[in-house]
Short mmCIF file of C-alpha atoms in Angstrom, two decimals:
data_model
loop_
_atom_site.label_atom_id
_atom_site.label_comp_id
_atom_site.label_asym_id
_atom_site.label_seq_id
_atom_site.Cartn_x
_atom_site.Cartn_y
_atom_site.Cartn_z
CA MET A 1 -10.25 24.47 -0.68
CA ARG A 2 -8.93 21.02 -1.09
CA ARG A 3 -5.76 21.56 0.64
CA ILE A 4 -7.74 23.22 3.38
CA LEU A 5 -10.39 19.99 3.70
CA GLN A 6 -7.30 18.06 3.87
CA ARG A 7 -5.75 19.54 6.81
CA LEU A 8 -8.89 19.73 8.51
CA ALA A 9 -9.04 16.06 8.19
CA VAL A 10 -6.07 15.58 9.91
CA MET A 11 -6.89 18.33 12.67
CA GLY A 12 -10.27 16.51 13.09
CA VAL A 13 -8.42 13.15 14.05
CA LEU A 14 -6.46 14.86 16.52
CA CYS A 15 -9.33 16.65 18.01
CA PHE A 16 -11.37 13.46 17.86
CA ILE A 17 -8.78 11.40 19.60
CA SER A 18 -7.72 14.13 22.30
CA PHE A 19 -11.70 14.47 23.30
CA LEU A 20 -11.82 10.52 23.85
CA VAL A 21 -8.85 10.57 26.37
CA TYR A 22 -8.54 13.74 27.99
CA SER A 23 -12.24 13.86 28.59
CA ALA A 24 -12.14 10.30 30.06
CA HIS A 25 -8.87 11.61 32.52
CA LEU A 26 -11.26 14.91 33.65
CA TYR A 27 -14.35 12.87 33.89
CA LEU A 28 -14.18 9.48 34.64
CA PHE A 29 -11.02 8.26 35.99
CA TRP A 30 -10.14 11.32 38.49
CA PRO A 31 -13.61 11.01 40.06
CA TRP A 32 -13.60 7.66 40.26
CA TYR A 33 -10.58 7.76 42.37
CA GLY A 34 -11.58 10.61 44.63
CA ARG A 35 -9.37 13.23 43.02
CA GLU A 36 -6.53 11.80 44.41
CA LEU A 37 -3.48 10.44 43.27
CA SER A 38 -3.30 6.76 44.24
CA ILE A 39 -1.09 3.43 43.34
CA GLU A 40 -4.89 2.14 41.95
CA LEU A 41 -4.88 5.39 39.83
CA LEU A 42 -1.46 5.08 38.25
CA VAL A 43 -1.86 1.41 37.66
CA LEU A 44 -4.94 2.70 35.18
CA LEU A 45 -3.29 5.60 33.62
CA VAL A 46 0.26 4.47 33.32
CA PRO A 47 -0.91 1.79 30.75
CA LEU A 48 -3.70 3.78 29.00
CA ASN A 49 -1.11 6.87 28.50
CA VAL A 50 1.83 5.07 27.09
CA SER A 51 -0.33 3.72 24.58
CA VAL A 52 -2.20 7.11 23.75
CA THR A 53 1.25 8.58 22.99
CA LEU A 54 2.72 5.64 20.88
CA LEU A 55 -0.38 6.36 18.99
CA PHE A 56 -0.39 9.90 18.76
CA TYR A 57 3.86 9.64 17.74
CA ASN A 58 2.90 6.83 15.11
CA TYR A 59 0.32 9.08 13.63
CA PHE A 60 2.65 12.18 13.44
CA LEU A 61 5.04 9.98 11.24
CA CYS A 62 2.26 8.70 9.03
CA VAL A 63 1.69 12.29 8.33
CA ALA A 64 5.01 13.65 8.61
CA THR A 65 7.09 10.96 6.78
CA GLU A 66 7.47 10.81 3.23
CA PRO A 67 6.29 7.68 1.56
CA GLY A 68 9.02 7.26 -1.00
CA THR A 69 9.24 8.89 -4.42
CA VAL A 70 11.42 7.99 -7.34
CA PRO A 71 14.80 9.51 -7.17
CA GLN A 72 15.17 12.21 -10.19
CA GLY A 73 16.90 10.37 -13.04
CA TRP A 74 16.47 6.70 -11.97
CA LYS A 75 16.70 4.02 -14.64
CA PRO A 76 16.37 0.32 -14.10
CA ASP A 77 19.87 -1.28 -13.91
CA SER A 78 18.65 -4.01 -16.22
CA TYR A 79 22.30 -6.46 -15.89
CA SER A 80 23.30 -5.88 -12.21
CA GLN A 81 23.86 -8.70 -9.87
CA SER A 82 20.65 -8.63 -7.51
CA ASP A 83 21.50 -11.40 -4.87
CA GLY A 84 17.68 -12.62 -4.91
CA TYR A 85 16.84 -8.88 -5.25
CA GLU A 86 14.38 -8.24 -7.87
CA GLY A 87 16.22 -5.36 -10.70
CA THR A 88 17.35 -7.61 -13.45
CA THR A 89 14.46 -7.63 -15.88
CA LEU A 90 14.98 -6.22 -19.23
CA ALA A 91 14.16 -2.54 -20.15
CA TRP A 92 11.08 -3.38 -22.11
CA THR A 93 9.26 -4.94 -18.80
CA HIS A 94 9.58 -1.80 -16.68
CA ARG A 95 7.04 0.53 -16.67
CA TYR A 96 7.19 4.24 -17.42
CA CYS A 97 4.80 7.31 -15.91
CA GLN A 98 4.19 9.85 -18.59
CA VAL A 99 3.01 12.09 -15.73
CA CYS A 100 6.34 12.21 -13.74
CA HIS A 101 8.43 11.29 -17.30
CA CYS A 102 10.18 8.44 -14.81
CA TYR A 103 10.42 4.70 -14.97
CA LYS A 104 8.58 3.52 -12.22
CA PRO A 105 10.67 1.05 -9.67
CA PRO A 106 8.49 -2.37 -8.90
CA ARG A 107 5.32 -1.86 -6.79
CA ALA A 108 5.25 2.13 -7.27
CA HIS A 109 2.42 3.62 -8.73
CA HIS A 110 1.22 6.88 -9.27
CA CYS A 111 -1.06 8.75 -7.12
CA ARG A 112 -3.48 11.38 -8.49
CA HIS A 113 -3.82 12.95 -5.49
CA CYS A 114 -0.22 13.57 -4.86
CA ASN A 115 0.69 13.77 -8.19
CA ARG A 116 3.55 11.89 -8.10
CA CYS A 117 4.92 8.02 -8.49
CA VAL A 118 4.98 6.54 -4.62
CA LEU A 119 7.21 3.82 -3.96
CA ARG A 120 5.79 0.74 -2.98
CA MET A 121 2.17 2.53 -2.78
CA ASP A 122 -0.78 1.04 -0.69
CA HIS A 123 -3.25 3.79 -0.93
CA HIS A 124 -3.77 7.04 -0.63
CA CYS A 125 -5.04 8.09 3.06
CA PRO A 126 -6.82 11.39 3.53
CA TRP A 127 -6.88 10.99 7.34
CA ILE A 128 -3.47 11.37 7.22
CA ASN A 129 -3.19 13.90 4.68
CA ASN A 130 -0.54 11.65 2.98
CA CYS A 131 0.05 8.26 0.68
CA VAL A 132 0.96 5.46 2.23
CA GLY A 133 3.98 3.82 0.73
CA TYR A 134 7.16 2.14 1.37
CA PHE A 135 8.73 4.04 4.09
CA ASN A 136 5.85 5.47 6.32
CA TYR A 137 4.06 2.25 5.98
CA GLY A 138 5.39 0.25 8.83
CA HIS A 139 3.98 3.58 10.85
CA PHE A 140 0.71 3.13 9.47
CA ILE A 141 0.43 -0.40 10.55
CA ARG A 142 1.92 0.78 13.99
CA PHE A 143 -0.75 3.41 14.08
CA LEU A 144 -3.52 0.93 13.39
CA PHE A 145 -2.24 -1.27 16.13
CA TRP A 146 -1.99 1.46 19.27
CA VAL A 147 -5.77 2.84 18.30
CA ASP A 148 -6.99 -0.66 18.39
CA VAL A 149 -4.60 -1.74 21.82
CA THR A 150 -5.94 1.96 23.02
CA CYS A 151 -9.95 1.72 22.04
CA SER A 152 -10.32 -1.77 23.55
CA TYR A 153 -8.14 -0.87 26.86
CA HIS A 154 -10.44 1.99 27.14
CA LEU A 155 -13.61 0.26 26.36
CA ALA A 156 -12.52 -2.61 28.89
CA VAL A 157 -12.29 0.15 31.77
CA ILE A 158 -15.34 1.85 31.21
CA SER A 159 -17.18 -1.41 31.04
CA LYS A 160 -16.11 -2.26 34.06
CA ARG A 161 -17.20 0.55 35.71
CA SER A 162 -20.27 0.75 34.51
CA LEU A 163 -20.79 -2.86 36.06
CA GLU A 164 -19.66 -1.74 39.41
CA LEU A 165 -22.22 0.79 39.50
CA ALA A 166 -24.97 -1.29 38.25
CA MET A 167 -24.02 -3.92 40.89
CA GLN A 168 -23.85 -1.03 43.42
CA GLY A 169 -27.27 -0.16 42.35
CA VAL A 170 -26.50 3.57 41.80
CA LEU A 171 -26.41 3.36 38.13
CA TRP A 172 -29.63 5.56 37.64
CA ASN A 173 -29.16 7.72 40.57
CA GLU A 174 -29.69 11.45 39.97
CA SER A 175 -26.02 12.31 41.72
CA SER A 176 -24.40 9.51 38.72
CA GLN A 177 -26.68 10.75 35.93
CA ASP A 178 -23.56 13.21 34.78
CA GLU A 179 -21.17 10.09 34.57
CA LEU A 180 -23.26 7.66 33.17
CA ILE A 181 -23.79 10.11 29.79
CA VAL A 182 -19.53 10.62 29.80
CA LEU A 183 -19.72 6.43 30.10
CA VAL A 184 -22.21 5.95 27.42
CA LEU A 185 -20.70 9.20 24.74
CA HIS A 186 -16.99 6.94 25.29
CA PHE A 187 -18.93 3.20 25.25
CA LEU A 188 -20.61 4.18 21.70
CA ALA A 189 -17.45 6.32 20.72
CA CYS A 190 -14.91 3.29 21.13
CA VAL A 191 -17.12 0.90 19.65
CA LEU A 192 -17.57 2.74 16.96
CA VAL A 193 -14.00 3.78 16.37
CA LEU A 194 -12.94 -0.53 16.73
CA SER A 195 -15.89 -1.30 14.21
CA ILE A 196 -14.13 1.07 11.60
CA VAL A 197 -10.48 1.10 12.47
CA GLY A 198 -10.80 -2.47 13.26
CA GLY A 199 -11.37 -3.75 10.05
CA ILE A 200 -9.09 -1.62 8.38
CA SER A 201 -6.82 -3.31 10.57
CA PHE A 202 -7.47 -6.80 10.34
CA TYR A 203 -7.21 -5.99 5.94
CA GLN A 204 -3.91 -4.17 6.92
CA PHE A 205 -2.49 -6.93 8.84
CA LEU A 206 -3.52 -9.60 6.59
CA ASN A 207 -1.54 -7.82 3.77
CA LEU A 208 1.55 -7.76 6.14
CA PHE A 209 1.19 -11.34 6.45
CA GLY A 210 1.51 -11.70 2.85
CA ASN A 211 3.99 -8.59 1.98
CA VAL A 212 1.18 -7.20 -0.52
CA THR A 213 0.03 -3.74 -0.60
CA ALA A 214 -3.90 -2.72 -1.39
CA ILE A 215 -3.14 -2.48 -5.35
CA GLU A 216 -1.58 -5.91 -5.37
CA ARG A 217 -4.03 -7.49 -3.80
CA TRP A 218 -6.32 -6.16 -6.24
CA GLU A 219 -3.94 -7.27 -9.10
CA LYS A 220 -3.88 -10.53 -7.52
CA VAL A 221 -7.39 -10.97 -7.47
CA ASN A 222 -7.68 -9.76 -10.90
CA VAL A 223 -4.60 -12.03 -12.48
CA ALA A 224 -6.39 -15.17 -10.56
CA ILE A 225 -9.85 -14.13 -12.66
CA MET A 226 -7.40 -14.21 -16.12
CA VAL A 227 -6.14 -17.67 -14.94
CA ARG A 228 -9.35 -18.94 -14.97
CA GLN A 229 -10.20 -17.82 -17.97
CA GLY A 230 -7.62 -19.45 -20.05
CA LEU A 231 -5.73 -15.99 -20.79
CA ILE A 232 -2.26 -16.19 -18.97
CA GLN A 233 -0.72 -19.22 -16.81
CA GLU A 234 -0.62 -19.52 -13.48
CA VAL A 235 1.51 -16.55 -11.76
CA LYS A 236 2.52 -16.74 -8.11
CA PHE A 237 3.62 -13.31 -6.44
CA PRO A 238 6.82 -13.14 -5.88
CA TYR A 239 7.19 -10.93 -2.83
CA ASN A 240 5.87 -13.37 -0.48
CA LEU A 241 8.81 -14.26 1.78
CA GLY A 242 6.71 -16.37 4.43
CA LYS A 243 4.73 -14.92 7.48
CA LEU A 244 7.66 -14.03 9.47
CA ARG A 245 10.22 -12.59 7.02
CA ASN A 246 7.11 -10.71 5.85
CA ILE A 247 6.69 -9.28 9.22
CA LYS A 248 10.28 -8.23 9.79
CA ALA A 249 10.64 -6.89 6.55
CA ILE A 250 8.10 -4.06 7.70
CA LEU A 251 8.50 -4.08 11.11
CA GLY A 252 11.70 -4.49 11.96
CA GLN A 253 13.85 -7.57 12.32
CA SER A 254 13.37 -7.72 16.45
CA PHE A 255 9.65 -8.85 17.69
CA LEU A 256 10.38 -7.02 20.64
CA LEU A 257 10.91 -3.53 19.15
CA CYS A 258 7.86 -4.08 16.32
CA CYS A 259 5.75 -2.40 17.99
CA LEU A 260 7.89 0.74 18.68
CA PRO A 261 8.53 3.22 15.80
CA GLN A 262 11.48 2.80 13.58
CA PRO A 263 12.88 3.93 10.25
CA MET A 264 12.25 1.44 7.67
CA SER A 265 15.48 -0.15 5.97
CA GLY A 266 16.10 -0.29 2.62
CA ASN A 267 15.54 2.10 -0.68
CA GLY A 268 12.27 1.17 -1.94
CA LEU A 269 13.80 0.62 -5.21
CA GLN A 270 14.54 -3.32 -4.76
CA PHE A 271 12.71 -5.94 -3.48
CA GLU A 272 13.74 -9.50 -2.09
CA LEU A 273 11.99 -12.02 -3.78
CA ALA A 274 10.59 -15.78 -3.00
CA ALA A 275 12.26 -18.67 -3.37
CA HIS A 276 9.84 -19.70 -6.40
CA ALA A 277 10.03 -16.14 -8.22
CA ASP A 278 12.04 -15.84 -11.28
CA GLU A 279 14.35 -12.62 -11.37
CA ARG A 280 13.10 -12.44 -15.26
CA GLU A 281 9.65 -11.93 -14.55
CA VAL A 282 7.71 -8.79 -13.59
CA TRP A 283 4.34 -8.06 -11.25
CA PRO A 284 2.00 -7.92 -12.64
CA PRO A 285 2.10 -9.91 -16.12
CA ARG A 286 2.21 -7.90 -18.81
CA GLU A 287 -1.00 -9.74 -20.02
CA HIS A 288 -2.52 -7.41 -16.89
CA ASP A 289 -1.81 -4.32 -18.26
CA LEU A 290 -3.68 -5.19 -21.55
CA PRO A 291 -7.51 -4.92 -22.14
CA ARG A 292 -8.67 -8.47 -21.89
CA SER A 293 -10.03 -8.64 -25.81
CA VAL A 294 -6.24 -7.98 -26.51
CA SER A 295 -4.63 -9.79 -23.94
CA GLY A 296 -3.36 -12.66 -26.52
CA PRO A 297 -2.06 -12.51 -29.90
CA SER A 298 -4.42 -10.26 -31.84
CA PRO A 299 -4.19 -9.09 -35.27
CA SER A 300 -5.78 -6.25 -34.81
CA SER A 301 -3.38 -4.56 -31.90
CA SER A 302 -0.44 -2.22 -32.38
CA ILE A 303 2.34 -3.25 -29.78
CA HIS A 304 5.14 -1.27 -28.54
CA GLY A 305 8.56 -2.48 -28.04
CA ASP A 306 7.64 -3.04 -24.39
CA GLU A 307 4.52 -5.11 -25.46
CA ARG A 308 2.31 -2.60 -24.13
CA LEU A 309 -0.15 -1.13 -26.15
CA ASP A 310 0.38 2.12 -27.84
CA PRO A 311 -1.95 4.47 -26.36
CA SER A 312 -2.52 6.53 -29.54
CA LEU A 313 -4.21 3.31 -31.23
CA VAL A 314 -6.48 2.67 -28.21
CA PRO A 315 -10.17 3.63 -28.05
CA PRO A 316 -10.98 6.32 -25.39
CA GLY A 317 -13.56 3.71 -24.19
CA ILE A 318 -11.11 1.13 -23.58
CA ARG A 319 -8.68 3.23 -22.19
CA ARG A 320 -11.17 4.62 -20.03
CA ARG A 321 -11.93 1.01 -18.78
CA GLN A 322 -8.46 -0.36 -18.30
CA THR A 323 -7.53 2.59 -16.27
CA GLY A 324 -10.79 2.33 -13.95
CA ASP A 325 -10.65 -1.11 -13.29
CA LEU A 326 -7.74 -0.70 -10.00
CA GLY A 327 -8.99 2.89 -9.57
CA ALA A 328 -12.66 2.29 -8.73
CA GLN A 329 -11.20 0.10 -6.34
CA ASN A 330 -7.94 2.13 -5.15
CA GLU A 331 -9.28 5.54 -4.89
CA GLY A 332 -6.44 7.77 -5.73
CA VAL A 333 -4.18 5.61 -7.67
CA ASP A 334 -3.69 6.56 -11.52
CA ASP A 335 -1.24 3.56 -11.97
CA CYS A 336 0.44 5.00 -15.14
CA SER A 337 2.09 1.47 -15.98
CA ASP A 338 -1.34 0.83 -17.65
CA ILE A 339 -2.39 2.18 -21.52
CA GLU A 340 -1.80 5.54 -21.19
CA SER A 341 1.88 5.30 -19.73
CA VAL A 342 4.05 3.78 -22.27
CA PRO A 343 6.06 6.36 -23.61
CA SER A 344 5.89 6.80 -27.72
CA GLU A 345 9.70 6.86 -27.46
CA PRO A 346 12.06 4.84 -25.24
CA PRO A 347 14.65 7.10 -23.34
CA SER A 348 18.01 7.03 -24.68
CA GLY A 349 20.40 4.15 -23.53
CA TYR A 350 17.72 1.43 -24.09
CA PRO A 351 16.69 -0.45 -26.88
CA SER A 352 14.64 1.46 -29.09
CA SER A 353 13.32 -1.33 -31.63
CA ARG A 354 9.53 -1.91 -31.42
CA VAL A 355 7.76 -4.40 -33.44
CA ARG A 356 4.34 -2.63 -34.70
CA ARG A 357 0.52 -4.33 -36.23
CA SER A 358 -1.26 -1.97 -38.07
CA LEU A 359 -5.18 -2.86 -38.01
CA GLU A 360 -5.17 -4.48 -41.26
CA ASN A 361 -2.53 -6.73 -40.00
CA ASP A 362 -0.59 -6.20 -43.38
CA GLU A 363 3.23 -4.87 -41.09
CA VAL A 364 6.03 -7.23 -41.32
CA ARG A 365 5.84 -10.46 -39.18
CA PRO A 366 5.99 -9.14 -35.44
CA GLN A 367 8.36 -10.77 -33.07
CA THR A 368 8.09 -13.15 -30.13
CA ARG A 369 9.61 -11.89 -26.80
CA GLU A 370 12.14 -14.53 -27.01
CA GLU A 371 13.10 -13.49 -30.84
CA MET A 372 13.67 -10.00 -29.04
CA LEU A 373 15.74 -11.09 -26.48
CA ARG A 374 18.03 -13.24 -28.68
CA GLN A 375 18.31 -10.08 -30.62
CA TYR A 376 19.13 -7.88 -27.84
CA MET A 377 21.31 -9.95 -26.24
CA ALA A 378 23.18 -10.57 -29.45
CA GLU A 379 23.67 -6.80 -29.90
CA ILE A 380 25.44 -6.27 -26.74
CA GLY A 381 26.87 -10.11 -26.73
CA ASN A 382 25.70 -11.04 -22.97
CA ASP A 383 24.23 -14.03 -21.72
CA PRO A 384 20.36 -13.53 -21.36
CA TYR A 385 20.23 -15.69 -18.44
CA ARG A 386 23.44 -15.20 -16.60
CA ASN A 387 21.01 -13.83 -13.79
CA ALA A 388 18.87 -16.54 -13.68
CA ARG A 389 18.60 -18.77 -10.15
CA SER A 390 21.09 -21.67 -10.06
#
């Protein structure tokens, strides 16, 4: 039943757009110009139909394009040279999804609707029956842009026509009542679409300029609150490259072609970092995934090797609150990097040493992250800072 409703949502969007476009052609534009093809009519209709075509095509791409999933068997390459791209953090800083049983690349999140981890997940959109992720985010931005352009153009045309009829004194004539009804319906529809989609577009364009997803924006808010409360030090968002480079990263390198459909470059597994970012750090900060009461050192916490709480020792109430912070704000996102997502045993090939602190605090002295780092790097005989920026 749910799958049927999802498909009906897509069909509803297509029917609504088609109604606005073709009813305007049949009952407004064609009668206005005496039901004859003319240069004036072409000047009016060509721009409208071009924008409608791009609108439909980008909507199709939003629906049909896979947002990107984690490749089977993918593991973080902890020690490869990255040339300014994220991917060099140590294994215990990477997030693990217990639902998909895989490591999650930077900026990936688990979607409970799609039941998979999505690369650079922004949100799950029921109107396209798909997640908005790495490979279809550009199509989604272009779709919103062309919806705004098409509705604005259509609203300007019918407003101009209504003004002409009013100035001619025939707006309320009996012969023009049918046309008036169609004008009012189209006017209300355009205003409604621009009010809703325009607000979404404004929010998404702000995210585009900052190279931030909807989930990451909420993470930034939560991190800022933790900084103000003195729980963590100030952390800068590492993916903001500047407005120009942020736009090019999503819409392509050419501004002349940025509004036209084009595939996304890259693989969604590595992302270029800002100049101020440290390749050894991760986003969001590790403390962001811990309950506020245990985000700092606490004798009553039990920490795994990746410095996240053991889910078996977390009270259900805390677990629900932790997973509900972003879930309530980003419906469909079930980020398995939170408390419930840490594997009880790390996969083979990664450090198996871990630190535990019992509820009575009578276990061995806990190691700091720096001590763990030195111990691990001594075992493999490498310099822990060889990938640091010069």
